[in-house]
Amino acid sequence: MSLRIATFNIENLMARFDFSGYRNELWRDRAVALFEVKNEAEYRELERARAIAHTDDARQLSALAIARAKADILCLQEVDTIEALKAFEYGYLFKMVGQGYRHKYMTPGNDSRGIDLAVMMREETRHGQPIEFVRMSSHAHLTFDDLGLHTPLLGELGNDPHERVFRRDCLEIDVTVGGRPLTIYTAHFKSMGSPRNGMTGREATMPVRIAEALAVRRIIEDRFGKDRTADRRWVICGDLNDYAERVIIEGDEDAPRFRVAREAGSSIDVLTADGFCENVVQRRPELDRWTLYHTRGPQERHLCQLDYILLSPALARKNPGAVPDIIRNGQPYRTVFPPGQAVERFPRTGWDRPKASDHCPVAVTLDMA
């Protein structure tokens, strides 16, 4: 009896237009910036047309990536509303997979842009085992003080004790698969952002992600009991916005070189320390673990894993040979692939856009017997 579970940052599955680029040119889409805009009314008209045209291509590619993942349960990040998710599933994903993901769950989180976490699931696995929803819990309300996680460093960075730990949420969903219990924790940690105050964006935001990771551990330990956590079936899925290693890309376009660089510390270490859980993507070769291509121009390029499926020790022991798949066919052509990893892109994929997402779906098949 197996279950296939996946995570995917679908990148701004929005149901709203964003007109903030009229007041702030830094937020204006590059295509609109090419044209002279006389007034706000004209800008809104142009932005609506651009967004709709771009979204149709992008969501076809997102749906193809999800279809390729072949998941029974799919954890999503950056979803605007349940209505947007339903419209995407009916208008795009249905054309790829049919009546697959009938059940959809999400709840509002803390993100200032309103992008939330969601979980979609089939009524049964591909092998006919029933998937039954049991309950859902949001942890968006938890503060640093609630969990005793506030530190002086967090305070120096402008985070007060009464503020909420999660920048989005840690959404907890219990299901049974063929009668066997499974608890899913899906999260989307604080993004790195741009350099500030003499620090890289990653360094400046690391304390928040460490607090989020500690909070996830605390939630799981409080749920199952510290001494019993390792023996329960649970999985953490999501965009955790941090990496323990990178594949640095050097050289020119014609002859790129790839070098693995391991980080001195990462918020991911908080979750994997002491065998609390296993990052099963690390079962792949070290040059082949990436889920995102980052670039700020030819002089700053790397591949890294930001998207995770972390298995409880019980699930990891039960699945010693389970190696996740990373679906990269929706990546734009500007993404630099290491030797032997090139894939056939989905139709209509562009150099930079359209694309399925800036992230790649990650999926793994687990033995639930």
Short mmCIF file of C-alpha atoms in Angstrom, two decimals, residues 5-290:
data_model
loop_
_atom_site.label_atom_id
_atom_site.label_comp_id
_atom_site.label_asym_id
_atom_site.label_seq_id
_atom_site.Cartn_x
_atom_site.Cartn_y
_atom_site.Cartn_z
CA ILE A 5 2.92 12.95 -1.76
CA ALA A 6 4.31 16.12 -3.31
CA THR A 7 5.08 19.74 -2.50
CA PHE A 8 5.05 22.66 -4.94
CA ASN A 9 5.43 26.42 -4.60
CA ILE A 10 3.09 27.31 -7.44
CA GLU A 11 4.27 30.97 -7.45
CA ASN A 12 1.54 33.54 -6.94
CA LEU A 13 -1.67 31.71 -7.80
CA MET A 14 -3.54 34.99 -7.46
CA ALA A 15 -7.17 36.00 -7.88
CA ARG A 16 -6.39 39.73 -7.70
CA PHE A 17 -4.68 42.28 -9.88
CA ASP A 18 -1.72 44.16 -8.41
CA PHE A 19 -1.71 47.82 -9.43
CA SER A 20 1.01 48.93 -7.00
CA GLY A 21 3.47 49.26 -9.90
CA TYR A 22 1.81 52.52 -10.92
CA ARG A 23 3.03 54.26 -7.75
CA ASN A 24 6.30 52.34 -7.47
CA GLU A 25 8.16 51.76 -10.72
CA LEU A 26 10.35 49.12 -9.07
CA TRP A 27 7.25 46.92 -8.82
CA ARG A 28 6.09 47.58 -12.37
CA ASP A 29 6.22 44.61 -14.72
CA ARG A 30 9.05 44.92 -17.21
CA ALA A 31 6.72 44.55 -20.22
CA VAL A 32 4.51 47.43 -19.08
CA ALA A 33 7.59 49.51 -18.27
CA LEU A 34 8.46 49.54 -21.97
CA PHE A 35 5.43 51.70 -22.73
CA GLU A 36 4.53 55.26 -21.90
CA VAL A 37 1.61 55.26 -19.47
CA LYS A 38 -0.39 58.49 -19.33
CA ASN A 39 -2.46 57.93 -16.20
CA GLU A 40 -3.49 55.37 -13.61
CA ALA A 41 -6.61 54.31 -15.50
CA GLU A 42 -4.51 53.44 -18.53
CA TYR A 43 -2.00 51.60 -16.32
CA ARG A 44 -4.74 49.48 -14.78
CA GLU A 45 -6.06 48.57 -18.21
CA LEU A 46 -2.61 47.53 -19.42
CA GLU A 47 -1.82 45.59 -16.26
CA ARG A 48 -5.09 43.63 -16.42
CA ALA A 49 -4.40 42.62 -20.03
CA ARG A 50 -0.79 41.67 -19.28
CA ALA A 51 -1.66 39.67 -16.16
CA ILE A 52 -4.42 37.68 -17.84
CA ALA A 53 -2.30 36.86 -20.90
CA HIS A 54 0.71 35.85 -18.80
CA THR A 55 -1.37 33.85 -16.32
CA ASP A 56 -2.98 31.61 -18.92
CA ASP A 57 0.38 30.35 -20.21
CA ALA A 58 1.89 30.06 -16.74
CA ARG A 59 -1.02 28.08 -15.32
CA GLN A 60 -1.01 25.62 -18.19
CA LEU A 61 2.63 24.93 -17.33
CA SER A 62 1.87 24.73 -13.59
CA ALA A 63 -0.82 22.15 -14.32
CA LEU A 64 1.54 20.12 -16.50
CA ALA A 65 4.12 20.10 -13.68
CA ILE A 66 1.53 18.93 -11.16
CA ALA A 67 0.29 16.26 -13.53
CA ARG A 68 3.85 15.02 -14.00
CA ALA A 69 4.25 14.74 -10.21
CA LYS A 70 1.37 12.20 -10.10
CA ALA A 71 0.72 12.89 -6.41
CA ASP A 72 -2.16 11.55 -4.37
CA ILE A 73 -1.72 14.40 -1.89
CA LEU A 74 -0.29 17.74 -3.00
CA CYS A 75 0.94 20.49 -0.65
CA LEU A 76 0.95 23.93 -2.28
CA GLN A 77 2.47 27.27 -1.34
CA GLU A 78 1.53 30.76 -2.60
CA VAL A 79 -2.19 30.24 -3.13
CA ASP A 80 -4.38 33.33 -2.90
CA THR A 81 -7.79 31.89 -1.98
CA ILE A 82 -9.72 28.65 -2.08
CA GLU A 83 -11.71 30.16 -4.94
CA ALA A 84 -8.50 30.71 -6.93
CA LEU A 85 -7.45 27.12 -6.22
CA LYS A 86 -10.81 25.76 -7.35
CA ALA A 87 -10.70 27.83 -10.52
CA PHE A 88 -7.18 26.59 -11.30
CA GLU A 89 -8.10 22.96 -10.63
CA TYR A 90 -11.25 23.13 -12.75
CA GLY A 91 -9.94 25.29 -15.59
CA TYR A 92 -6.40 23.92 -15.94
CA LEU A 93 -5.52 20.89 -13.84
CA PHE A 94 -8.72 19.03 -14.72
CA LYS A 95 -7.63 19.03 -18.37
CA MET A 96 -4.43 17.20 -17.36
CA VAL A 97 -5.58 14.74 -14.70
CA GLY A 98 -9.38 14.65 -14.82
CA GLN A 99 -11.41 14.43 -11.63
CA GLY A 100 -8.41 13.94 -9.40
CA TYR A 101 -8.12 16.50 -6.62
CA ARG A 102 -11.68 16.79 -5.40
CA HIS A 103 -10.73 17.80 -1.85
CA LYS A 104 -9.00 21.09 -1.12
CA TYR A 105 -8.05 22.55 2.25
CA MET A 106 -6.56 25.91 3.23
CA THR A 107 -6.92 28.62 5.82
CA PRO A 108 -5.75 32.26 5.95
CA GLY A 109 -2.22 32.75 7.26
CA ASN A 110 -0.01 35.71 8.12
CA ASP A 111 1.50 36.65 4.77
CA SER A 112 1.20 40.35 4.01
CA ARG A 113 0.44 39.60 0.34
CA GLY A 114 -2.25 37.09 1.26
CA ILE A 115 -0.51 34.04 -0.27
CA ASP A 116 -1.38 31.01 1.80
CA LEU A 117 -0.80 27.27 2.14
CA ALA A 118 -3.13 24.70 0.62
CA VAL A 119 -3.46 20.94 0.40
CA MET A 120 -5.26 19.06 -2.36
CA MET A 121 -5.95 15.35 -2.25
CA ARG A 122 -7.55 12.58 -4.18
CA GLU A 123 -10.34 10.44 -2.74
CA GLU A 124 -8.10 7.41 -3.07
CA THR A 125 -4.54 6.56 -4.05
CA ARG A 126 -3.69 5.41 -7.54
CA HIS A 127 -3.76 1.87 -6.14
CA GLY A 128 -7.29 2.25 -4.82
CA GLN A 129 -6.67 2.83 -1.11
CA PRO A 130 -9.09 5.39 0.38
CA ILE A 131 -7.69 8.73 1.57
CA GLU A 132 -9.85 10.14 4.34
CA PHE A 133 -9.56 13.62 5.83
CA VAL A 134 -9.62 13.64 9.64
CA ARG A 135 -8.88 17.20 10.78
CA MET A 136 -7.00 20.41 10.00
CA SER A 137 -5.28 22.82 12.41
CA SER A 138 -3.69 26.19 11.73
CA HIS A 139 -0.79 27.43 13.85
CA ALA A 140 -0.66 30.91 12.32
CA HIS A 141 -1.69 32.49 15.62
CA LEU A 142 1.34 31.32 17.63
CA THR A 143 3.69 34.06 18.84
CA PHE A 144 7.36 33.99 19.81
CA ASP A 145 6.27 34.35 23.44
CA ASP A 146 3.76 31.48 23.17
CA LEU A 147 6.58 29.08 22.35
CA GLY A 148 9.36 30.78 24.32
CA LEU A 149 11.33 31.40 21.14
CA HIS A 150 12.07 35.12 21.29
CA THR A 151 15.76 36.04 21.37
CA PRO A 152 17.69 39.32 21.60
CA LEU A 153 18.80 38.86 17.99
CA LEU A 154 15.19 38.62 16.84
CA GLY A 155 14.50 41.81 18.76
CA GLU A 156 17.41 43.60 17.09
CA LEU A 157 15.92 42.65 13.73
CA GLY A 158 12.59 44.22 14.66
CA ASN A 159 10.63 41.17 15.83
CA ASP A 160 8.75 41.74 19.08
CA PRO A 161 7.86 38.90 21.48
CA HIS A 162 4.12 39.31 20.87
CA GLU A 163 4.47 38.95 17.10
CA ARG A 164 3.59 35.77 15.26
CA VAL A 165 6.34 33.23 14.62
CA PHE A 166 5.20 32.00 11.22
CA ARG A 167 5.38 34.41 8.32
CA ARG A 168 2.66 32.28 6.70
CA ASP A 169 1.58 29.26 8.75
CA CYS A 170 2.34 25.71 9.71
CA LEU A 171 -0.77 23.93 8.47
CA GLU A 172 -1.38 20.57 10.15
CA ILE A 173 -3.63 18.02 8.42
CA ASP A 174 -4.47 14.52 9.62
CA VAL A 175 -5.53 11.88 7.12
CA THR A 176 -5.82 8.13 6.97
CA VAL A 177 -4.56 6.17 3.98
CA GLY A 178 -6.16 2.77 3.76
CA GLY A 179 -6.93 3.19 7.45
CA ARG A 180 -3.31 4.05 8.37
CA PRO A 181 -2.82 7.47 10.05
CA LEU A 182 -0.59 10.17 8.58
CA THR A 183 -0.06 13.74 9.75
CA ILE A 184 1.07 16.33 7.20
CA TYR A 185 2.73 19.60 8.18
CA THR A 186 3.04 22.06 5.33
CA ALA A 187 4.96 25.30 5.75
CA HIS A 188 6.40 28.25 3.85
CA PHE A 189 9.19 29.89 5.82
CA LYS A 190 10.39 33.49 5.72
CA SER A 191 11.96 34.42 2.37
CA MET A 192 15.57 35.60 2.19
CA GLY A 193 15.00 38.89 0.42
CA SER A 194 17.69 41.34 -0.62
CA PRO A 195 20.94 42.30 1.17
CA ARG A 196 20.53 44.79 4.01
CA ASN A 197 22.51 46.33 6.87
CA GLY A 198 25.76 44.87 5.59
CA MET A 199 24.38 41.33 5.56
CA THR A 200 23.16 39.07 2.81
CA GLY A 201 19.40 38.57 2.64
CA ARG A 202 19.87 35.02 3.90
CA GLU A 203 21.89 36.13 6.93
CA ALA A 204 19.49 38.94 7.81
CA THR A 205 16.44 36.67 7.83
CA MET A 206 18.01 33.50 9.24
CA PRO A 207 16.90 34.10 12.86
CA VAL A 208 13.25 34.15 11.77
CA ARG A 209 13.57 30.88 9.85
CA ILE A 210 15.36 29.27 12.78
CA ALA A 211 12.46 30.30 15.03
CA GLU A 212 9.98 28.90 12.50
CA ALA A 213 11.88 25.60 12.35
CA LEU A 214 11.99 25.40 16.16
CA ALA A 215 8.27 26.11 16.24
CA VAL A 216 7.54 23.24 13.83
CA ARG A 217 9.57 20.88 16.02
CA ARG A 218 7.73 22.07 19.12
CA ILE A 219 4.33 21.60 17.47
CA ILE A 220 5.17 18.02 16.48
CA GLU A 221 6.69 17.15 19.85
CA ASP A 222 3.71 18.61 21.72
CA ARG A 223 1.34 16.68 19.47
CA PHE A 224 2.89 13.24 19.82
CA GLY A 225 5.03 13.53 22.94
CA LYS A 226 8.78 14.01 22.82
CA ASP A 227 9.52 10.34 23.49
CA ARG A 228 7.06 9.06 20.87
CA THR A 229 7.60 11.49 18.01
CA ALA A 230 10.07 9.24 16.19
CA ASP A 231 7.61 6.35 16.08
CA ARG A 232 4.71 8.23 14.50
CA ARG A 233 3.93 8.73 10.81
CA TRP A 234 4.33 12.39 9.89
CA VAL A 235 5.86 14.42 7.10
CA ILE A 236 6.90 18.07 6.71
CA CYS A 237 6.37 19.44 3.19
CA GLY A 238 6.98 22.92 1.86
CA ASP A 239 9.13 25.77 0.71
CA LEU A 240 11.44 26.35 3.68
CA ASN A 241 13.41 29.11 1.92
CA ASP A 242 16.81 27.90 3.07
CA TYR A 243 19.51 25.49 1.97
CA ALA A 244 22.28 23.50 3.57
CA GLU A 245 24.29 23.41 0.36
CA ARG A 246 24.37 25.07 -3.06
CA VAL A 247 25.62 24.19 -6.51
CA ILE A 248 27.65 27.24 -7.53
CA ILE A 249 27.72 27.91 -11.29
CA GLU A 250 30.96 29.39 -12.60
CA GLY A 251 32.38 30.10 -16.04
CA ASP A 252 30.57 31.30 -19.13
CA GLU A 253 27.40 30.07 -20.82
CA ASP A 254 29.27 27.84 -23.25
CA ALA A 255 31.28 25.99 -20.60
CA PRO A 256 29.70 26.35 -17.14
CA ARG A 257 31.36 24.70 -14.17
CA PHE A 258 29.45 23.35 -11.16
CA ARG A 259 30.80 23.30 -7.63
CA VAL A 260 29.03 22.11 -4.47
CA ALA A 261 29.36 24.54 -1.54
CA ARG A 262 28.13 23.48 1.89
CA GLU A 263 26.87 26.13 4.30
CA ALA A 264 28.24 26.53 7.82
CA GLY A 265 24.69 26.59 9.19
CA SER A 266 21.09 26.47 8.04
CA SER A 267 17.63 26.61 9.57
CA ILE A 268 17.09 23.18 7.98
CA ASP A 269 19.65 21.83 10.46
CA VAL A 270 17.19 22.62 13.27
CA LEU A 271 14.74 20.11 11.82
CA THR A 272 17.19 17.35 10.87
CA ALA A 273 19.37 17.61 14.00
CA ASP A 274 19.46 14.57 16.29
CA GLY A 275 17.64 12.50 13.68
CA PHE A 276 14.37 14.36 14.28
CA CYS A 277 13.49 13.84 10.60
CA GLU A 278 15.20 13.01 7.31
CA ASN A 279 15.52 15.21 4.25
CA VAL A 280 14.97 12.43 1.71
CA VAL A 281 16.00 14.66 -1.20
CA GLN A 282 19.54 14.09 0.08
CA ARG A 283 19.18 10.52 -1.16
CA ARG A 284 19.76 11.98 -4.62
CA PRO A 285 23.29 12.76 -5.91
CA GLU A 286 24.60 16.05 -4.53
CA LEU A 287 24.53 17.84 -7.89
CA ASP A 288 20.95 16.69 -8.44
CA ARG A 289 19.10 17.93 -5.33
CA TRP A 290 18.20 21.42 -6.49
#
